Tab-separated table of C-alpha atoms in Angstrom:
chain	number	residue	atom	x	y	z
A	1307	MET	CA	252.715	-4.511	52.592
A	1308	LYS	CA	250.234	-5.960	50.104
A	1309	TYR	CA	250.664	-9.407	51.690
A	1310	LYS	CA	250.076	-8.035	55.206
A	1311	SER	CA	247.082	-6.069	53.957
A	1312	PHE	CA	245.651	-9.225	52.382
A	1313	ILE	CA	246.142	-11.220	55.600
A	1314	GLY	CA	244.527	-8.453	57.653
A	1315	THR	CA	241.554	-8.231	55.301
A	1316	PHE	CA	241.187	-12.010	55.289
A	1317	PHE	CA	241.062	-12.319	59.081
A	1318	PHE	CA	238.791	-9.284	59.425
A	1319	THR	CA	236.354	-10.825	56.919
A	1320	LEU	CA	236.593	-14.199	58.647
A	1321	ILE	CA	235.812	-12.696	62.060
A	1322	LEU	CA	232.862	-10.750	60.653
A	1323	THR	CA	231.540	-13.916	58.985
A	1324	VAL	CA	231.845	-15.927	62.201
A	1325	LEU	CA	230.175	-13.215	64.290
A	1326	GLY	CA	227.457	-12.812	61.672
A	1327	HIS	CA	226.749	-16.541	61.696
A	1328	VAL	CA	226.596	-16.677	65.512
A	1329	PHE	CA	224.304	-13.620	65.581
A	1330	PHE	CA	221.985	-15.130	62.955
A	1331	ILE	CA	221.753	-18.519	64.706
A	1332	SER	CA	221.242	-16.852	68.104
A	1333	LEU	CA	218.491	-14.681	66.632
A	1334	ILE	CA	216.564	-17.637	65.171
A	1335	ASP	CA	217.728	-20.321	67.642
A	1336	PRO	CA	216.358	-23.050	65.340
A	1337	GLN	CA	217.098	-26.007	67.619
A	1338	GLN	CA	217.046	-24.186	70.974
A	1339	THR	CA	220.784	-24.808	71.309
A	1340	ALA	CA	222.253	-21.423	70.307
A	1341	PRO	CA	225.039	-19.902	72.455
A	1342	LEU	CA	222.801	-16.860	73.026
A	1343	SER	CA	219.062	-16.350	72.892
A	1344	LEU	CA	218.538	-12.970	71.250
A	1345	SER	CA	214.867	-13.338	70.350
A	1346	LYS	CA	211.804	-15.440	71.215
A	1347	SER	CA	210.001	-14.633	67.961
A	1348	HIS	CA	210.716	-18.056	66.390
A	1349	GLU	CA	210.352	-20.122	69.567
A	1350	ASN	CA	207.014	-21.689	68.603
A	1351	TYR	CA	208.453	-22.955	65.324
A	1352	HIS	CA	211.763	-24.453	66.489
A	1353	ASP	CA	213.272	-27.657	65.101
A	1354	ASN	CA	214.042	-29.530	68.349
A	1355	PHE	CA	211.631	-32.455	68.168
A	1356	LEU	CA	212.770	-33.830	71.530
A	1357	LEU	CA	212.020	-30.567	73.296
A	1358	LYS	CA	208.564	-30.447	71.703
A	1359	LYS	CA	207.850	-33.907	73.091
A	1360	VAL	CA	209.013	-32.783	76.545
A	1361	LYS	CA	206.713	-29.756	76.516
A	1362	LEU	CA	203.776	-32.031	75.694
A	1363	ILE	CA	204.827	-34.485	78.414
A	1364	GLU	CA	204.702	-31.638	80.927
A	1365	ARG	CA	201.172	-30.658	79.871
A	1366	PHE	CA	199.410	-33.874	78.888
A	1367	PRO	CA	198.008	-36.143	81.678
A	1368	PHE	CA	198.800	-39.826	81.066
A	1369	GLU	CA	199.454	-43.090	82.898
A	1370	THR	CA	201.511	-44.974	80.298
A	1371	LEU	CA	204.667	-43.734	78.571
A	1372	ILE	CA	205.678	-45.339	75.254
A	1373	LEU	CA	209.412	-45.132	74.520
A	1374	GLY	CA	211.223	-46.226	71.382
A	1375	SER	CA	212.448	-45.354	67.913
A	1376	SER	CA	210.720	-45.554	64.528
A	1377	THR	CA	209.994	-49.255	65.190
A	1378	SER	CA	207.578	-48.203	67.942
A	1379	GLU	CA	205.530	-46.101	65.517
A	1380	ALA	CA	203.427	-49.229	64.955
A	1381	PHE	CA	202.239	-49.164	68.575
A	1382	LEU	CA	199.254	-46.853	68.314
A	1383	VAL	CA	198.207	-44.861	71.370
A	1384	SER	CA	194.601	-45.951	70.837
A	1385	GLU	CA	195.590	-49.646	70.904
A	1386	VAL	CA	197.736	-49.252	74.023
A	1387	ASN	CA	194.861	-47.424	75.708
A	1388	HIS	CA	192.431	-50.172	74.706
A	1389	HIS	CA	194.475	-53.192	75.798
A	1390	PHE	CA	195.801	-51.691	79.025
A	1391	LYS	CA	192.746	-49.597	79.959
A	1392	THR	CA	194.951	-46.544	80.274
A	1393	GLN	CA	195.788	-43.094	78.918
A	1394	SER	CA	199.063	-43.140	76.966
A	1395	PHE	CA	201.680	-40.752	75.644
A	1396	HIS	CA	203.863	-41.647	72.650
A	1397	ALA	CA	207.355	-40.351	73.444
A	1398	SER	CA	209.124	-42.283	70.673
A	1399	ILE	CA	211.360	-40.509	68.158
A	1400	GLY	CA	213.060	-41.596	64.940
A	1401	GLY	CA	216.478	-43.115	65.638
A	1402	GLY	CA	215.764	-42.829	69.353
A	1403	SER	CA	218.959	-43.551	71.268
A	1404	THR	CA	218.925	-44.887	74.823
A	1405	VAL	CA	219.957	-41.409	75.991
A	1406	ALA	CA	216.965	-39.797	74.284
A	1407	ARG	CA	214.573	-42.376	75.736
A	1408	TYR	CA	216.021	-41.970	79.214
A	1409	THR	CA	215.784	-38.172	78.994
A	1410	LEU	CA	212.108	-38.351	78.027
A	1411	PHE	CA	211.499	-40.856	80.829
A	1412	LYS	CA	213.129	-38.548	83.402
A	1413	LYS	CA	211.020	-35.613	82.259
A	1414	ALA	CA	207.867	-37.731	82.560
A	1415	LEU	CA	208.932	-38.942	85.994
A	1416	LYS	CA	209.345	-35.369	87.233
A	1417	SER	CA	206.227	-33.852	85.733
A	1418	ASN	CA	203.674	-36.670	85.952
A	1419	ASN	CA	202.660	-38.078	89.333
A	1420	SER	CA	200.094	-40.369	87.707
A	1421	LEU	CA	202.665	-42.365	85.687
A	1422	LYS	CA	202.005	-46.079	86.233
A	1423	ARG	CA	203.638	-47.825	83.297
A	1424	VAL	CA	206.498	-47.540	80.801
A	1425	ILE	CA	206.355	-49.510	77.548
A	1426	TYR	CA	209.893	-49.594	76.150
A	1427	ILE	CA	210.342	-50.958	72.618
A	1428	ALA	CA	213.988	-52.027	72.732
A	1429	ASP	CA	216.100	-51.891	69.560
A	1430	PHE	CA	219.286	-53.853	68.923
A	1431	PHE	CA	221.051	-50.806	67.432
A	1432	GLU	CA	220.749	-48.703	70.591
A	1433	MET	CA	223.272	-50.921	72.396
A	1434	ASN	CA	226.055	-50.023	69.954
A	1435	LYS	CA	228.179	-46.868	70.321
A	1436	LEU	CA	226.428	-44.357	72.558
A	1437	SER	CA	226.526	-40.586	72.329
A	1438	VAL	CA	224.263	-37.817	73.529
A	1439	PRO	CA	222.239	-36.357	70.628
A	1440	ASP	CA	223.101	-32.726	69.881
A	1441	LEU	CA	219.504	-31.696	70.580
A	1442	ILE	CA	219.974	-32.906	74.168
A	1443	ALA	CA	223.651	-32.155	74.771
A	1444	PHE	CA	223.388	-28.487	73.808
A	1445	ASN	CA	219.957	-27.684	75.226
A	1446	ASN	CA	220.102	-26.538	78.846
A	1447	GLU	CA	216.716	-27.978	79.781
A	1448	LEU	CA	217.370	-31.439	78.346
A	1449	LYS	CA	221.018	-32.029	79.217
A	1450	MET	CA	220.332	-31.599	82.936
A	1451	GLU	CA	218.763	-35.090	82.931
A	1452	ILE	CA	222.100	-36.721	82.047
A	1453	ASP	CA	223.949	-37.392	85.303
A	1454	THR	CA	227.340	-38.262	83.819
A	1455	GLN	CA	229.781	-36.478	81.536
A	1456	ASP	CA	231.317	-39.761	80.334
A	1457	PHE	CA	229.672	-39.686	76.910
A	1458	MET	CA	228.812	-36.001	76.545
A	1459	PRO	CA	230.287	-34.311	73.420
A	1460	HIS	CA	233.169	-31.864	73.843
A	1461	MET	CA	233.249	-28.158	72.976
A	1462	GLY	CA	234.959	-28.853	69.667
A	1463	HIS	CA	231.946	-30.897	68.612
A	1464	TYR	CA	229.627	-28.043	69.577
A	1465	LEU	CA	231.531	-25.622	67.344
A	1466	LYS	CA	231.341	-28.094	64.468
A	1467	TYR	CA	227.611	-28.481	65.106
A	1468	LEU	CA	227.031	-24.723	65.439
A	1469	PHE	CA	228.741	-23.942	62.121
A	1470	SER	CA	227.353	-26.917	60.199
A	1471	HIS	CA	225.244	-26.536	57.081
A	1472	GLN	CA	222.529	-28.530	58.883
A	1473	MET	CA	222.226	-25.720	61.425
A	1474	LEU	CA	221.803	-23.168	58.651
A	1475	GLU	CA	219.224	-25.355	56.921
A	1476	SER	CA	217.385	-25.698	60.222
A	1477	ALA	CA	217.369	-21.910	60.689
A	1478	PHE	CA	215.905	-21.310	57.231
A	1479	LEU	CA	213.326	-24.050	57.838
A	1480	VAL	CA	212.217	-22.367	61.074
A	1481	MET	CA	211.963	-19.011	59.309
A	1482	LYS	CA	209.811	-20.642	56.633
A	1483	ARG	CA	207.590	-22.216	59.284
A	1484	LYS	CA	207.033	-18.855	60.929
A	1485	ARG	CA	206.271	-17.169	57.627
A	1486	LYS	CA	203.641	-19.813	56.830
A	1487	ASN	CA	202.496	-20.102	60.457
A	1488	TYR	CA	203.213	-23.840	60.333
A	1489	HIS	CA	203.160	-25.600	63.686
A	1490	SER	CA	204.303	-29.033	64.801
A	1491	PRO	CA	202.338	-32.045	63.473
A	1492	LEU	CA	202.521	-33.542	66.977
A	1493	LEU	CA	199.212	-34.318	68.656
A	1494	VAL	CA	198.739	-33.772	72.393
A	1495	ASP	CA	199.352	-37.493	73.059
A	1496	GLY	CA	202.755	-37.350	71.332
A	1497	SER	CA	201.674	-39.197	68.204
A	1498	THR	CA	201.830	-37.748	64.712
A	1499	GLY	CA	200.087	-38.293	61.405
A	1500	GLN	CA	203.419	-38.242	59.561
A	1501	SER	CA	205.200	-41.590	59.334
A	1502	MET	CA	208.910	-41.797	60.182
A	1503	ILE	CA	209.274	-44.720	57.771
A	1504	LEU	CA	209.850	-44.243	54.045
A	1505	SER	CA	208.543	-47.413	52.425
A	1506	THR	CA	206.197	-48.202	49.536
A	1507	VAL	CA	205.537	-51.771	50.693
A	1508	GLU	CA	201.828	-52.401	51.262
A	1509	THR	CA	201.329	-54.463	54.418
A	1510	LEU	CA	198.282	-56.555	55.316
A	1511	ALA	CA	195.796	-56.247	58.179
A	1512	SER	CA	196.491	-59.572	59.863
A	1513	PHE	CA	199.323	-60.945	62.010
A	1514	ASN	CA	199.315	-64.218	60.030
A	1515	SER	CA	198.996	-62.631	56.575
A	1516	LYS	CA	201.258	-63.564	53.642
A	1517	ILE	CA	203.015	-61.053	51.403
A	1518	SER	CA	202.019	-60.788	47.737
A	1519	SER	CA	204.534	-61.428	44.948
A	1520	HIS	CA	204.261	-57.765	43.906
A	1521	ASN	CA	205.145	-56.506	47.379
A	1522	ARG	CA	207.845	-59.132	47.867
A	1523	ILE	CA	209.954	-57.414	45.191
A	1524	LYS	CA	209.587	-54.066	46.959
A	1525	LEU	CA	210.281	-55.623	50.356
A	1526	ASN	CA	213.468	-57.309	49.132
A	1527	GLU	CA	214.696	-53.934	47.862
A	1528	GLU	CA	213.968	-52.346	51.248
A	1529	ILE	CA	215.765	-55.171	53.061
A	1530	LEU	CA	218.873	-54.760	50.900
A	1531	GLU	CA	218.889	-51.030	51.629
A	1532	ASN	CA	218.412	-51.666	55.369
A	1533	TYR	CA	221.245	-54.178	55.347
A	1534	GLY	CA	223.653	-51.747	53.707
A	1535	THR	CA	222.806	-48.991	56.178
A	1536	TYR	CA	222.994	-51.202	59.252
A	1537	SER	CA	226.072	-53.254	58.390
A	1538	ASN	CA	228.114	-50.262	57.212
A	1539	ASN	CA	226.896	-47.596	59.624
A	1540	VAL	CA	224.351	-48.237	62.384
A	1541	LEU	CA	225.927	-51.478	63.658
A	1542	ALA	CA	229.500	-50.870	62.474
A	1543	GLY	CA	232.180	-51.507	65.101
A	1544	PHE	CA	229.772	-53.284	67.461
A	1545	GLU	CA	232.402	-54.779	69.786
A	1546	GLU	CA	230.250	-55.075	72.924
A	1547	LEU	CA	226.947	-53.978	74.415
A	1548	ASN	CA	227.596	-50.384	75.403
A	1549	ILE	CA	228.006	-50.181	79.174
A	1550	HIS	CA	226.488	-46.680	79.351
A	1551	ALA	CA	223.388	-47.786	77.430
A	1552	LYS	CA	222.982	-50.776	79.758
A	1553	ASN	CA	223.397	-48.524	82.798
A	1554	LEU	CA	220.709	-46.138	81.535
A	1555	VAL	CA	218.262	-49.007	80.998
A	1556	GLU	CA	219.006	-50.360	84.478
A	1557	SER	CA	218.606	-46.865	85.953
A	1558	LEU	CA	215.229	-46.540	84.244
A	1559	VAL	CA	214.166	-49.802	85.873
A	1560	SER	CA	215.430	-48.896	89.352
A	1561	GLU	CA	213.898	-45.404	89.272
A	1562	SER	CA	210.590	-46.897	88.124
A	1563	GLN	CA	210.664	-49.435	90.945
A	1564	LYS	CA	211.064	-46.656	93.520
A	1565	LYS	CA	207.719	-45.231	92.396
A	1566	SER	CA	206.011	-48.590	91.750
A	1567	ILE	CA	205.921	-47.949	87.997
A	1568	GLU	CA	205.604	-51.057	85.852
A	1569	VAL	CA	208.155	-51.432	83.022
A	1570	ILE	CA	207.327	-53.516	79.949
A	1571	PHE	CA	210.189	-54.204	77.533
A	1572	ILE	CA	209.306	-55.339	74.009
A	1573	LEU	CA	212.283	-56.587	71.979
A	1574	ALA	CA	211.822	-55.334	68.414
A	1575	PRO	CA	212.161	-58.259	65.967
A	1576	TYR	CA	213.617	-58.197	62.455
A	1577	HIS	CA	212.278	-59.688	59.235
A	1578	GLU	CA	213.666	-63.203	58.799
A	1579	SER	CA	215.640	-62.403	55.625
A	1580	PHE	CA	217.126	-59.234	57.083
A	1581	ARG	CA	218.063	-60.964	60.340
A	1582	LYS	CA	219.774	-63.832	58.492
A	1583	LYS	CA	221.829	-61.461	56.357
A	1584	LEU	CA	222.755	-59.308	59.340
A	1585	LEU	CA	223.640	-62.165	61.672
A	1586	SER	CA	225.754	-63.963	59.089
A	1587	ASN	CA	228.407	-61.736	60.645
A	1588	PRO	CA	229.590	-63.816	63.666
A	1589	LYS	CA	230.336	-60.705	65.715
A	1590	LEU	CA	226.848	-59.269	65.221
A	1591	SER	CA	225.302	-62.678	65.861
A	1592	LYS	CA	227.046	-62.805	69.233
A	1593	ARG	CA	226.004	-59.239	70.111
A	1594	TYR	CA	222.409	-60.036	69.159
A	1595	LEU	CA	222.260	-62.959	71.580
A	1596	GLU	CA	223.874	-60.812	74.288
A	1597	TRP	CA	221.254	-58.107	73.660
A	1598	ILE	CA	218.412	-60.597	74.124
A	1599	THR	CA	220.059	-62.085	77.224
A	1600	PHE	CA	220.557	-58.657	78.808
A	1601	PHE	CA	216.910	-57.666	78.495
A	1602	GLU	CA	215.578	-61.094	79.464
A	1603	SER	CA	217.715	-60.922	82.624
A	1604	LEU	CA	215.639	-57.915	83.701
A	1605	ASN	CA	212.497	-60.067	83.679
A	1606	SER	CA	213.306	-61.400	87.146
A	1607	GLN	CA	213.108	-57.948	88.692
A	1608	SER	CA	210.032	-56.692	90.491
A	1609	GLY	CA	207.610	-54.761	88.293
A	1610	VAL	CA	209.383	-55.706	85.040
A	1611	PHE	CA	207.865	-57.723	82.183
A	1612	VAL	CA	209.973	-58.650	79.134
A	1613	TYR	CA	208.223	-59.695	75.929
A	1614	ASN	CA	210.452	-61.290	73.300
A	1615	PRO	CA	208.888	-61.696	69.819
A	1616	THR	CA	212.265	-62.100	68.055
A	1617	THR	CA	211.316	-65.719	67.292
A	1618	SER	CA	207.585	-65.093	66.803
A	1619	ASN	CA	205.780	-66.090	63.623
A	1620	ILE	CA	206.444	-62.791	61.830
A	1621	ALA	CA	210.169	-62.999	62.659
A	1622	ILE	CA	210.734	-66.515	61.307
A	1623	ASP	CA	208.356	-66.531	58.323
A	1624	PRO	CA	209.955	-64.877	55.249
A	1625	ASP	CA	206.474	-64.667	53.690
A	1626	SER	CA	204.947	-62.646	56.539
A	1627	GLY	CA	202.812	-59.794	55.222
A	1628	VAL	CA	203.238	-57.343	58.122
A	1629	TRP	CA	206.657	-55.946	57.195
A	1630	ARG	CA	207.224	-52.454	55.751
A	1631	ASP	CA	210.947	-53.205	55.371
A	1632	GLY	CA	213.478	-55.419	57.149
A	1633	ILE	CA	213.122	-53.547	60.434
A	1634	HIS	CA	209.633	-52.048	60.680
A	1635	PHE	CA	206.497	-54.151	61.170
A	1636	ASN	CA	202.995	-52.709	60.863
A	1637	GLN	CA	200.375	-51.746	63.454
A	1638	PHE	CA	198.553	-55.082	63.188
A	1639	ALA	CA	201.666	-56.936	64.353
A	1640	ALA	CA	202.149	-54.409	67.164
A	1641	THR	CA	198.511	-54.784	68.224
A	1642	TYR	CA	198.944	-58.573	68.326
A	1643	PHE	CA	201.959	-58.106	70.624
A	1644	LEU	CA	200.015	-55.749	72.902
A	1645	LYS	CA	197.126	-58.201	73.116
A	1646	GLU	CA	199.485	-61.049	74.077
A	1647	ILE	CA	201.256	-58.926	76.691
A	1648	ALA	CA	197.982	-57.778	78.246
A	1649	GLU	CA	196.739	-61.381	78.372
A	1650	ASN	CA	199.996	-62.670	79.913
A	1651	ARG	CA	199.930	-59.946	82.552
A	1652	ARG	CA	196.305	-60.756	83.350
A	1653	LEU	CA	197.136	-64.448	83.812
A	1654	ASN	CA	200.157	-63.601	85.972
A	1655	HIS	CA	197.999	-61.503	88.286
A	1656	GLU	CA	195.284	-64.126	88.708
C-alpha cells in the first residue's frame, strides 16, 4: 500500500508540476511560442527578436532590405543609404540562418510594396545543417512563411523546448523587463546600439590599416576561440551544401525577380589566419569552394549582383587592422565594400 501511495503521490505531483509550468509559460508567453496565450500583459516585452524585427518591417517604409547574421552588423544603415541613395532596413540577426533570413524577406515582400533591393551578406556556416529556429517554428505568424515541412522540428522537440531551462530564464527575463518598463533596443530601421560581437580588439578606421602588436595578441586569442567553435560545432559534419538552404536562396532570387527587386549578395570573408586554420581540413576546404561557386553562379541571373571579397586585401593580409576576430570585420571594411559595389553597379548601367 505504501508503495502504491508513493507512486500515486509521485505522479500527482508530476502532473501538477507540468500543468503549473505550462500555465506559467502560457501566462507570460516569453517568446510568443506558448501552447496557449492566457494574457497579453507581457506582450510588449517578449523575447522573440525575430518577431520584433517583423513588426518593425511591417511599419517602417524602406526600399532596401539588409539580410545577414552578426557579420552584417558592420554594414551600417546610414552607409547603405548614402551609397545607394535609398532608405534601408537592417533585418540581420545574430546567428541568422538561411531560414530566418528567408522568413524576414517574405514578410518584407508581403508588407512593403516599395521594396527595390535586397542586400544579402552570405555566410559560409549557413550552408551547413539546416533547421528552423524555435522562434520561427513555434510562432504561428512566422512559421507560415515556410512552405515545406522537410526541415521543421517535430513535436518532441517542441516539448523539450517548452520545458527547457532557457524557456524559464526567458520568462523571468520578460517579467523583469516589464517590471522595469524596459523595451527593445531596436531602432525603427532595425539597427541597434548593442553589438552582437563580444570582442576587445580595437580596429582601425581604414580599409588598408595595419593591426598593432598589442591588438594582434588579442586578435590571435579571438581567432583561436572562433576556430574551436566553428570546427567543433558550427561547421561540424559539413558533408555537402545543404539542399534546403540552397533552395531558399534560389527562391529568394526568383521571388525578387518576379517583382523586379535587385538582389546583391556579399560573400562574407574570413581573416587570413582563421581561414587557413579552418580550411586545413580538406573537407571544409572543398565545401568553401563549393559555397563560393554556388553564389557566383547566381551572378548570371537577371537582377542579381554577386560581390566576392573573400580574396580581397583584408582577407589575404594577416596584418589587416579591420578585424574584430577571425570572422567579423569592422564598419570601415563594410563601407569600402559598399562603395565598390555601388561603383561597379554604376559602371554596369552606363
